[in-house]
mmCIF file of C-alpha atoms in Angstrom:
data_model
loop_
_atom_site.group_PDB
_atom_site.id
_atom_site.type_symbol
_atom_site.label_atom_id
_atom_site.label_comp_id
_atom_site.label_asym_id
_atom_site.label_seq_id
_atom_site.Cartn_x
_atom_site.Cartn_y
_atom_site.Cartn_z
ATOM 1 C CA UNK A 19 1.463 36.076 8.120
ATOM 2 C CA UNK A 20 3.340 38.795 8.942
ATOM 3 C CA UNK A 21 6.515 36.825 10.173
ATOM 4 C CA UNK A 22 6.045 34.443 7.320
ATOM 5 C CA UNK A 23 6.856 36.552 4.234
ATOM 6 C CA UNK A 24 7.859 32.993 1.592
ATOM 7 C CA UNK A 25 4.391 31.724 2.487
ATOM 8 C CA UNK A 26 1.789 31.967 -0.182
ATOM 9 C CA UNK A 27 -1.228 33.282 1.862
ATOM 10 C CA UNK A 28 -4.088 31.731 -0.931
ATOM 11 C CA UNK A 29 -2.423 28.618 -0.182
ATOM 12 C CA UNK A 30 -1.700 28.243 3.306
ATOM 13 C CA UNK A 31 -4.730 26.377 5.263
ATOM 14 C CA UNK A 32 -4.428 25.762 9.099
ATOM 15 C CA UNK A 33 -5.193 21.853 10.137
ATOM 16 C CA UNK A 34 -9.095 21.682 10.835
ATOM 17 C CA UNK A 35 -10.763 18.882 12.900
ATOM 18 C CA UNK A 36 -13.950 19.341 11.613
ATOM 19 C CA UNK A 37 -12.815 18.676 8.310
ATOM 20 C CA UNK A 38 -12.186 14.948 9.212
ATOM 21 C CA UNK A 39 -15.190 12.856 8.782
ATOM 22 C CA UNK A 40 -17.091 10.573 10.879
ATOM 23 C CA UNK A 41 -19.469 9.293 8.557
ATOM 24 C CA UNK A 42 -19.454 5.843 7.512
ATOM 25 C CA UNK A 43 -18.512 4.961 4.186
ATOM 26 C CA UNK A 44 -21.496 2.927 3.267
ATOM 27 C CA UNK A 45 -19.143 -0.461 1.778
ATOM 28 C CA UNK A 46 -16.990 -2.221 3.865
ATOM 29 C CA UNK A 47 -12.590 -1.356 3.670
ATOM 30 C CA UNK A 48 -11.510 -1.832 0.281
ATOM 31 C CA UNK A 49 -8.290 -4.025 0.609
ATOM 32 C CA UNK A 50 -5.742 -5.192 -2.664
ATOM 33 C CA UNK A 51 -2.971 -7.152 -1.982
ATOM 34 C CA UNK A 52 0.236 -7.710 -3.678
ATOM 35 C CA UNK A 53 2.517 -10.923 -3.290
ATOM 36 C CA UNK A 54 6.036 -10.860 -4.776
ATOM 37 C CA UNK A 55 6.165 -14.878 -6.070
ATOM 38 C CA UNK A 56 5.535 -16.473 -8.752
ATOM 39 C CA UNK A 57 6.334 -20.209 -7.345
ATOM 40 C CA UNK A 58 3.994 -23.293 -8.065
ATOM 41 C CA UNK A 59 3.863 -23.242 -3.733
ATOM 42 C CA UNK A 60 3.977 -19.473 -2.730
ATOM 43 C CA UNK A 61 5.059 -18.935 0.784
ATOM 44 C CA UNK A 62 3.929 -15.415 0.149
ATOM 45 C CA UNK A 63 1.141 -16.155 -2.028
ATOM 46 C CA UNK A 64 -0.105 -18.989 1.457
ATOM 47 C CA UNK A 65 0.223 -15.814 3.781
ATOM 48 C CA UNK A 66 -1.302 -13.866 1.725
ATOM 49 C CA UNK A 67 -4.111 -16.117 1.388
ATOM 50 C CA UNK A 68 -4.118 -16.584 5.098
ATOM 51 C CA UNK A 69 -4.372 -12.909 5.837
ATOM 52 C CA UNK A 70 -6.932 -12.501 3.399
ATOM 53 C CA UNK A 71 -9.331 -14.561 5.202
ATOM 54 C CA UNK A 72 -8.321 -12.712 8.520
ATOM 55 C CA UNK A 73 -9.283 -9.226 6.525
ATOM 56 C CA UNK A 74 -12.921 -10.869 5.508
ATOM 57 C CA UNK A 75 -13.644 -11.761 8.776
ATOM 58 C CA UNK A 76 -12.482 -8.430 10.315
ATOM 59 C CA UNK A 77 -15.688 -6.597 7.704
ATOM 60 C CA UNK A 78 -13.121 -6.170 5.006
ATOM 61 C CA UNK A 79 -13.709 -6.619 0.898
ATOM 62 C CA UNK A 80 -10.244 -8.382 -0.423
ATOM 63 C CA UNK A 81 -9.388 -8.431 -4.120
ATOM 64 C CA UNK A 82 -5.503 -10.271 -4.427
ATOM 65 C CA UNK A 83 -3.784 -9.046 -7.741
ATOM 66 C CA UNK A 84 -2.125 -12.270 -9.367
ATOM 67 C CA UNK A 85 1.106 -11.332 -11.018
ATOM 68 C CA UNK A 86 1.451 -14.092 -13.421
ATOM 69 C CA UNK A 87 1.611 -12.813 -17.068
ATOM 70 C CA UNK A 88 2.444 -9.086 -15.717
ATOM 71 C CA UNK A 89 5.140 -8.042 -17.975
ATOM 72 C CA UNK A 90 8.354 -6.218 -17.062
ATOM 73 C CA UNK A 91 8.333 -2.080 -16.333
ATOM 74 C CA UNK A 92 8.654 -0.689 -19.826
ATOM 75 C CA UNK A 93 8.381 -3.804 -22.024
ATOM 76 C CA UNK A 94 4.921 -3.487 -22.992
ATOM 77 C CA UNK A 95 2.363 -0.944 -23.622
ATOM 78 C CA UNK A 96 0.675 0.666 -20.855
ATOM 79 C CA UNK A 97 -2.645 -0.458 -22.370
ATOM 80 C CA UNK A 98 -1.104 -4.137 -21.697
ATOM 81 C CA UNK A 99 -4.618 -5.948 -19.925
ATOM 82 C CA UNK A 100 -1.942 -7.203 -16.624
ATOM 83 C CA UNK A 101 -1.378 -3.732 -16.196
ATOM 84 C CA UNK A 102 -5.058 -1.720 -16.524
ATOM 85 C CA UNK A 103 -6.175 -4.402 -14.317
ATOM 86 C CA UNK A 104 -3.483 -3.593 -11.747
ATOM 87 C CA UNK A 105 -4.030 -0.269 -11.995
ATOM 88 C CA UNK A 106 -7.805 -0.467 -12.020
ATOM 89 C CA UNK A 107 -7.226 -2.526 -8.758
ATOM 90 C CA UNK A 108 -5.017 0.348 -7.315
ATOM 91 C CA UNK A 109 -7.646 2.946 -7.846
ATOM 92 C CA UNK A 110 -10.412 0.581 -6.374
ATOM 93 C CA UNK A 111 -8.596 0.122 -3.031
ATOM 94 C CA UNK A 112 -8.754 2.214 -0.240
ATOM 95 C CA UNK A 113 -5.985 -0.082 2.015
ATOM 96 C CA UNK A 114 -3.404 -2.365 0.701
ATOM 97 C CA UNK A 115 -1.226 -5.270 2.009
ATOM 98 C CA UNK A 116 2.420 -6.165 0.371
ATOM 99 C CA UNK A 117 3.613 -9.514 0.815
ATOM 100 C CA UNK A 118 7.207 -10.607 -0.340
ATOM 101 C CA UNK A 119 9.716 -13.233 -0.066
ATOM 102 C CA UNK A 120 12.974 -12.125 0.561
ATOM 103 C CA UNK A 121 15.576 -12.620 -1.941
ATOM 104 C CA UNK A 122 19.424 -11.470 -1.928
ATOM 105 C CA UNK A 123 18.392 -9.667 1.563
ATOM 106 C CA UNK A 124 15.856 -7.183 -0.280
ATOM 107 C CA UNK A 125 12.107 -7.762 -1.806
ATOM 108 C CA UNK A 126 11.534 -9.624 -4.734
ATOM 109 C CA UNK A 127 11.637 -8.419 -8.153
ATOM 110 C CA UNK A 128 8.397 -9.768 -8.730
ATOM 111 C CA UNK A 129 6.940 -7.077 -5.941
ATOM 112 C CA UNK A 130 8.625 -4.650 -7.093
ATOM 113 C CA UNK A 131 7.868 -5.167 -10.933
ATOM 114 C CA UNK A 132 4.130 -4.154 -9.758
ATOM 115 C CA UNK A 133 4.869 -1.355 -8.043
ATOM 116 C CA UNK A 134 6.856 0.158 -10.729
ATOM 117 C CA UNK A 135 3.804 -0.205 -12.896
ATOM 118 C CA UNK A 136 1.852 2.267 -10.728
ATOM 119 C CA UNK A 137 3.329 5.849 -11.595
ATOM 120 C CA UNK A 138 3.437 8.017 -9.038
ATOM 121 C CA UNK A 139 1.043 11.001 -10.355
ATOM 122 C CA UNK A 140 -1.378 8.993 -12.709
ATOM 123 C CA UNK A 141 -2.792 12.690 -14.536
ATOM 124 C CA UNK A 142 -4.641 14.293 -11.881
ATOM 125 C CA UNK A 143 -4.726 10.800 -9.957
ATOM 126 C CA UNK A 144 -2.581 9.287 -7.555
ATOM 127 C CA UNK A 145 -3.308 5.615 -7.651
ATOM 128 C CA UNK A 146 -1.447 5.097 -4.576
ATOM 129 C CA UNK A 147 -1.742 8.567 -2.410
ATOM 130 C CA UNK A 148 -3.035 8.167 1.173
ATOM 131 C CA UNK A 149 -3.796 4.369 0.840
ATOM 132 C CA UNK A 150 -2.842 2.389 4.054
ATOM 133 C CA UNK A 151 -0.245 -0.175 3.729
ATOM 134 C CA UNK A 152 0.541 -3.427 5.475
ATOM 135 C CA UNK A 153 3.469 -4.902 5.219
ATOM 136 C CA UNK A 154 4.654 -8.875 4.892
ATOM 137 C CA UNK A 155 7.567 -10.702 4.527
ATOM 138 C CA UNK A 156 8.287 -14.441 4.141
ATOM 139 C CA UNK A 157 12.498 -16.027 4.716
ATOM 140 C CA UNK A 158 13.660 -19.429 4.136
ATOM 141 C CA UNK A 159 15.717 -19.370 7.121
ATOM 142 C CA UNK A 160 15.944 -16.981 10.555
ATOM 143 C CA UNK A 161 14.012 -13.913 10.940
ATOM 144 C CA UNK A 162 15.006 -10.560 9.003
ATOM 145 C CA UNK A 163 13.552 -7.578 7.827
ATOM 146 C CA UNK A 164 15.144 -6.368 5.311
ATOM 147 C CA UNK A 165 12.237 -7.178 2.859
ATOM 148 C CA UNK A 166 9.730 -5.131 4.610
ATOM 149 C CA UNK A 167 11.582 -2.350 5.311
ATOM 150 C CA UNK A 168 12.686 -1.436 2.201
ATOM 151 C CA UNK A 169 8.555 -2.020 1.400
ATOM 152 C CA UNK A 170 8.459 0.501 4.320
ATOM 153 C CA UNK A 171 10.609 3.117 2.350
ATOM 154 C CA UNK A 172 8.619 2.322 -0.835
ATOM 155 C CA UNK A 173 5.488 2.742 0.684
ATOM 156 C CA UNK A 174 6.105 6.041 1.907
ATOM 157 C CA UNK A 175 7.817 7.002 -1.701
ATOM 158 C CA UNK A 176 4.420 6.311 -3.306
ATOM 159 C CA UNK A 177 2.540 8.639 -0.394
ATOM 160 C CA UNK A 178 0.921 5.647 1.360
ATOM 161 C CA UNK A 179 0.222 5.323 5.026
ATOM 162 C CA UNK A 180 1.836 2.917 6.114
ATOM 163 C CA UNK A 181 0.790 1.195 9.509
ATOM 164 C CA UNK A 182 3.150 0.818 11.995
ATOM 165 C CA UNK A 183 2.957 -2.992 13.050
ATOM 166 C CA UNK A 184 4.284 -5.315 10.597
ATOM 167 C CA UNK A 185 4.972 -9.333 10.099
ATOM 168 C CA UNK A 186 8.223 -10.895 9.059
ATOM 169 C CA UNK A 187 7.866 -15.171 8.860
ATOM 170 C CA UNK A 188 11.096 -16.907 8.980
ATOM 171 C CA UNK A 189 11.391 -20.648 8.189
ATOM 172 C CA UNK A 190 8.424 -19.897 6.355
ATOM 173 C CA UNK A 191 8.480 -23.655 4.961
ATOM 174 C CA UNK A 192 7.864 -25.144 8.450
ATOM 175 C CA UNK A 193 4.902 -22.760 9.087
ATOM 176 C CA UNK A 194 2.660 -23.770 6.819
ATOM 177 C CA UNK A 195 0.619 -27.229 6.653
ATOM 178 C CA UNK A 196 0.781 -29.724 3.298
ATOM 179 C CA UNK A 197 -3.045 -28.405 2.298
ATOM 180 C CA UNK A 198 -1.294 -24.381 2.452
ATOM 181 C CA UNK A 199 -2.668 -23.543 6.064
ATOM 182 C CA UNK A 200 -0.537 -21.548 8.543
ATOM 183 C CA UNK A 201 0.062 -23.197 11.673
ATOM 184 C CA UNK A 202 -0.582 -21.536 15.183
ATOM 185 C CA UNK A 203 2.696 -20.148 16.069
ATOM 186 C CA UNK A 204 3.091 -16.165 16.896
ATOM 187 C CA UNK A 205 3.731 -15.557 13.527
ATOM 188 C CA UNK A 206 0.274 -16.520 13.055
ATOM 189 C CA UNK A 207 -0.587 -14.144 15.808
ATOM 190 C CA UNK A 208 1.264 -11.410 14.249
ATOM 191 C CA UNK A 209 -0.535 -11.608 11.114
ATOM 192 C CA UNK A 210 -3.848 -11.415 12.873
ATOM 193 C CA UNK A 211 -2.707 -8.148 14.732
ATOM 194 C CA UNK A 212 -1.356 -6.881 11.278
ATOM 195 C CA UNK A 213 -4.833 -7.411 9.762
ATOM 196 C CA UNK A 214 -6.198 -5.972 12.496
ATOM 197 C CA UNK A 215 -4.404 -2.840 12.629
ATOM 198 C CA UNK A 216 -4.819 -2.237 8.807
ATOM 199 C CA UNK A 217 -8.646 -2.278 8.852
ATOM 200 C CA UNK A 218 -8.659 -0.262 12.071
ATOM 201 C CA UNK A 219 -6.164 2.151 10.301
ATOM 202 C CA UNK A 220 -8.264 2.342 6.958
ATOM 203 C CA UNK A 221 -11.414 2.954 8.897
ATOM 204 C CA UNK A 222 -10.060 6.181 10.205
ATOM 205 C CA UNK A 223 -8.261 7.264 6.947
ATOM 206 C CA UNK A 224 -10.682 6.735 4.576
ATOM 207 C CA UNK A 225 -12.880 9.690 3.663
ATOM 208 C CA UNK A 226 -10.642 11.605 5.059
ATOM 209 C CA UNK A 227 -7.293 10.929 2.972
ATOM 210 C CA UNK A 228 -8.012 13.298 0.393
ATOM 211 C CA UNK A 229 -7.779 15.844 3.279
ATOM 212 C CA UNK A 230 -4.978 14.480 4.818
ATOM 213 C CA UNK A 231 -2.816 14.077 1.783
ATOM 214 C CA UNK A 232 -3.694 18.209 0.541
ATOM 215 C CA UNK A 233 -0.316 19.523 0.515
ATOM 216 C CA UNK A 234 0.833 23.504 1.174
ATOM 217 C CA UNK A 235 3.423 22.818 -1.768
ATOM 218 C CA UNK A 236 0.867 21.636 -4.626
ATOM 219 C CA UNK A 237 -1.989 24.262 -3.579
ATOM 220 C CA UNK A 238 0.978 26.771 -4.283
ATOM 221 C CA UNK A 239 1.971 25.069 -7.395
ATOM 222 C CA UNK A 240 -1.759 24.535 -8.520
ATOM 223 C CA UNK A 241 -2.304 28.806 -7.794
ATOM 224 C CA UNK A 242 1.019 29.945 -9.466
ATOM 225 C CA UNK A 243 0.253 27.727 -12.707
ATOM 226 C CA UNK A 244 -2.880 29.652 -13.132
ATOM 227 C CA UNK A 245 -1.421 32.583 -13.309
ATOM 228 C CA UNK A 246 -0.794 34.572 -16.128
ATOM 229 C CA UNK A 247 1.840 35.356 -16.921
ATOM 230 C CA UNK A 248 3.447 33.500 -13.606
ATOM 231 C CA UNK A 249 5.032 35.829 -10.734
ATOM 232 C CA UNK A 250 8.879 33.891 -10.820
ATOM 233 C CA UNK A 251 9.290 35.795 -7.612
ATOM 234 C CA UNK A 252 6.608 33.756 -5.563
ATOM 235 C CA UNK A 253 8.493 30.839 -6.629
#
């Protein structure tokens, strides 16, 4: 490490294949999604629905977090029951799918109420760290994306891995039947190659994210905090 004289050598670890596993799981993909609506008829609460039966019949195990009753950020106790169950969910899933209208060209405040729920480093937990992501959006009128890719740029703020394929419904009023079925369209087809992806995508992570999320930067921090006293010029 001769040529490398900032690098902390206790904490420096070169990529290893053979740390990745290949072992099954043993329980199908866990997968959480998140809608951003509260509506009596839910554009993004029928997709959601929609993709969740796609995810069940690609081997998946779906749990949908219902935002109704979920206070504000900040204007109730953390012990509030909308938010341990979110949170509960968050730590139970090992993939997760965000669905949102859009709404003054950016996600819904609804969406985005949950995710500000979920801090970043929970203690010694990351509730959302090395998760996939999928990523949904539902318009009123032509095609846009604005919705999911700010969820993009959120998704990689909270250290998810976020898929690359995505689905954006536009007239999402004319795409779905009176009984809340989606029509065959490509959208339709989109969201089944979205649902596809993810599970594929969790498959590989899983077991392995712990790994893949292990950071030069927090090994260094985690070594110099143990240090008594601590050497400021490693820093």
């Amino acid at each position: 490490m001769s040529d490398l004289p900032n690098i902390v050598d206790a904490a420096f670890a070169i990529p290893d294949l053979t740390r990745l596993s290949e072992r099954p799981a043993g329980h199908k993909p866990r997968i959480l999604m998140l809608y951003g609506s509260l509506r009596e008829r839910s554009y993004s609460r029928l997709l959601t629905f929609e993709a969740q039966r796609l995810l069940e019949a690609f081997g998946a195990e779906v749990r949908i977090f219902h935002a109704n009753g979920l206070p504000l950020p900040n204007d109730a106790p953390e012990d509030h029951p909308k938010v341990q169950e979110l949170r509960q969910l968050m730590l139970w899933s090992e993939g997760q799918v965000w669905t949102s209208p859009e709404r003054h060209g950016a996600m819904s405040a609804v969406l985005k109420a949950q995710i500000d729920w979920i801090p970043l480093p929970g203690g010694a937990i990351r509730p959302t760290q090395g998760r996939t992501l999928a990523l949904m959006q539902v318009s009123g009128g032509s095609q846009s994306f604005n919705a999911v890719n700010q969820m993009r740029i959120l998704g990689r703020w909270m250290r998810m891995l976020t898929i690359p394929n995505q689905s954006s419904v536009a007239k999402a009023w004319q795409e779905f039947d009176a009984d809340g079925r989606m029509k065959p369209s490509s959208y339709y087809d989109r969201v089944v190659d979205v649902m596809e992806e993810l599970v594929k995508f969790t498959l590989l992570n899983r077991g392995n994210a712990d790994y893949l999320t292990a950071r030069y930067s927090e090994r260094k921090q985690a070594l110099l905090s143990a240090r008594e006293p601590v050497d400021a010029s490693a820093v």
